[in-house]
Short mmCIF file of C-alpha atoms in Angstrom, two decimals:
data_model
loop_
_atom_site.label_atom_id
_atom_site.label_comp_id
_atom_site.label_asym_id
_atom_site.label_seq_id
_atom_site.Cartn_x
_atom_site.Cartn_y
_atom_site.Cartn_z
CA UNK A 1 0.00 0.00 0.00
CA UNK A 2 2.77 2.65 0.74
CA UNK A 3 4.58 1.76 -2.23
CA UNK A 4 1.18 2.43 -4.26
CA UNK A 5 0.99 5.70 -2.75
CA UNK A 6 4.87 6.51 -2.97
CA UNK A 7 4.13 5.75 -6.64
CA UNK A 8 1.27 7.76 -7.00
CA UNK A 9 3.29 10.83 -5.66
CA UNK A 10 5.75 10.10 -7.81
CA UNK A 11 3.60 10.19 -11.23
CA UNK A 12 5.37 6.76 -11.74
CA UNK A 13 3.75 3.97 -13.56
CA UNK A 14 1.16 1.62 -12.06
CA UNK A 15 2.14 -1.61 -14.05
CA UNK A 16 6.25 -1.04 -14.26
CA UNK A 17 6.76 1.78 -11.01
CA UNK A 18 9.53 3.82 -13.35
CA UNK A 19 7.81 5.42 -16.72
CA UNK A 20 6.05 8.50 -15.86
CA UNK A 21 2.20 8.58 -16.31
CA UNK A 22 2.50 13.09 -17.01
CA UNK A 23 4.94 14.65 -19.20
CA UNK A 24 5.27 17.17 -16.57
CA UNK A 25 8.51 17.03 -14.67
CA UNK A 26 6.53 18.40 -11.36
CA UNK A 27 3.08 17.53 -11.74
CA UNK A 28 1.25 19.14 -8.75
CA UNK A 29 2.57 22.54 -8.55
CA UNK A 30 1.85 23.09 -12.08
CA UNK A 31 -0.77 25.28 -12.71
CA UNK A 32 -0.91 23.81 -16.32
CA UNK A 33 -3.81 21.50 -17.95
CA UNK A 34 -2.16 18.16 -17.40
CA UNK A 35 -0.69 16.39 -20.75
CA UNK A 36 -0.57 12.80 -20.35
CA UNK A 37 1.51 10.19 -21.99
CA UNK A 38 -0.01 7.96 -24.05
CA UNK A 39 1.58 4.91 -22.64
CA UNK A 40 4.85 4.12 -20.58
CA UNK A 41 8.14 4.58 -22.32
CA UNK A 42 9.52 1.40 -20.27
CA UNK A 43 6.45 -1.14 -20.32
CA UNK A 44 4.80 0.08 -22.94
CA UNK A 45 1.40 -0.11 -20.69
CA UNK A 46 -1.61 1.85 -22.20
CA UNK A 47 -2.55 4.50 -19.30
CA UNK A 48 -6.12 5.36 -21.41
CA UNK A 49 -7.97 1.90 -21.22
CA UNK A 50 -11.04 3.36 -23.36
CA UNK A 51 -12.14 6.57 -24.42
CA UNK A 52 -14.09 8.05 -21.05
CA UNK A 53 -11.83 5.99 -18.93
CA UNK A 54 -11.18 9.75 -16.92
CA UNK A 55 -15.06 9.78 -16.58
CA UNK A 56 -14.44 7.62 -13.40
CA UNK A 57 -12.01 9.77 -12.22
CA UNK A 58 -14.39 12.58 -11.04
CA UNK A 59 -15.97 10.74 -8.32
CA UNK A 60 -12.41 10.53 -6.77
CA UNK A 61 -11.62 14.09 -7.22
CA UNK A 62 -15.19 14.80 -5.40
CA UNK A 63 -14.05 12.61 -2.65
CA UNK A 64 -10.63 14.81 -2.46
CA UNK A 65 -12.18 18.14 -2.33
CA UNK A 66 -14.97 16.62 0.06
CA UNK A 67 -12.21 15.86 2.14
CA UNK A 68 -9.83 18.74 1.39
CA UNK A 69 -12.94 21.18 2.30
CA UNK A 70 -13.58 18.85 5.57
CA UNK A 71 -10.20 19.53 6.82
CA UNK A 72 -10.47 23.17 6.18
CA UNK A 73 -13.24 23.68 7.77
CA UNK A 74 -11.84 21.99 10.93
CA UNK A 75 -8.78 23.67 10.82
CA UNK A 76 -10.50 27.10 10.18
CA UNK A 77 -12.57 27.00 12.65
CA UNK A 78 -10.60 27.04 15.72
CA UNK A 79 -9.93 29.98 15.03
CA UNK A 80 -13.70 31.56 14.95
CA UNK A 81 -15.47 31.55 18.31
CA UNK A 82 -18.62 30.11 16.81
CA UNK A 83 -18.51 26.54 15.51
CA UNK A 84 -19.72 27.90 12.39
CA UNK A 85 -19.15 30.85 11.02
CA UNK A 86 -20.00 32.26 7.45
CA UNK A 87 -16.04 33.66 7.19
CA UNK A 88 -15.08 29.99 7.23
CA UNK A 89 -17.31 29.35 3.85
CA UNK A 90 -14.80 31.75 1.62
CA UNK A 91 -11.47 30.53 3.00
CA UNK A 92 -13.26 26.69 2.15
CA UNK A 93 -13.75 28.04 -1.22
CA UNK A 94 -10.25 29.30 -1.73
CA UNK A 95 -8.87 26.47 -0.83
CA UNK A 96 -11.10 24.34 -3.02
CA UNK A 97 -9.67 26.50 -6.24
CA UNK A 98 -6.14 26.73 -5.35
CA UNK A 99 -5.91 22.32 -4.89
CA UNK A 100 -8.28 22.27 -8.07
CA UNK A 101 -5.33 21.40 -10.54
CA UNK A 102 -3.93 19.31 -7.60
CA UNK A 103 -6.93 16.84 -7.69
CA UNK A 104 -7.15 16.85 -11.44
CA UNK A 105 -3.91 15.24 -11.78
CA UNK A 106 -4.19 13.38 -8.22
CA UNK A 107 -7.56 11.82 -9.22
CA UNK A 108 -6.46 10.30 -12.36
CA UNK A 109 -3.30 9.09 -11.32
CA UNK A 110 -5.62 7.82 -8.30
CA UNK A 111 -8.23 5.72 -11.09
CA UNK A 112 -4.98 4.44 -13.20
CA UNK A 113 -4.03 2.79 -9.65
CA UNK A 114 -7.71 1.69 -9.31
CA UNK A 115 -7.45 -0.46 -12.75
CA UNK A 116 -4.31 -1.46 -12.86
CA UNK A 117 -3.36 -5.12 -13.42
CA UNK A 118 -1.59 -6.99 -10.47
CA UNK A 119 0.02 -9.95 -11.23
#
């Protein structure tokens, strides 16, 4: 499981662990529209099963800013007297744009994981 993740970080590939899945060099500070690579340059593996394969992807970027807003809010609000406060709703919203390219990338590197073939 932590080697998963480590590769996951690491925009490595899910079938081989050493091609790179983005062109990208640093893939989550980039404020750039992700370009992927069509397959691994050591394995060869296909990282687009089907066309709408990213469709999938979605519901795991809504579960990271779910959770990305949850944790704001928590965080935010200790330090707001009342447990909820309406300034807490625009620092949950700032945060949700700035990790938006985050969870693009994140959540599709996340699906190719989901699919991949263990053998």
């Amino acid at each position: 499981m932590f080697k998963a993740i480590k590769s996951i970080f690491g925009n490595r590939c899910p079938k081989c662990g050493k091609g790179k899945v983005y062109k990208d060099k640093n893939i989550f500070l980039s404020l750039k529209t992700p370009k992927m690579n069509d397959e691994c340059s050591v394995c060869h593996n296909k990282f687009i099963k089907e066309p709408g394969f990213f469709i999938g992807a979605m519901y795991v970027s809504y579960g990271l800013g779910v959770a990305e807003a949850l944790m704001t809010y928590f965080v935010a609000s200790q330090f707001f007297d009342k447990s909820l406060d309406l300034r807490i709703i625009p620092i949950i919203v700032v945060v949700m744009v700035l990790l938006t390219f985050f969870n693009i990338k994140l959540s599709r590197l996340i699906w190719i994981y989901m699919f991949r073939s263990i053998k």
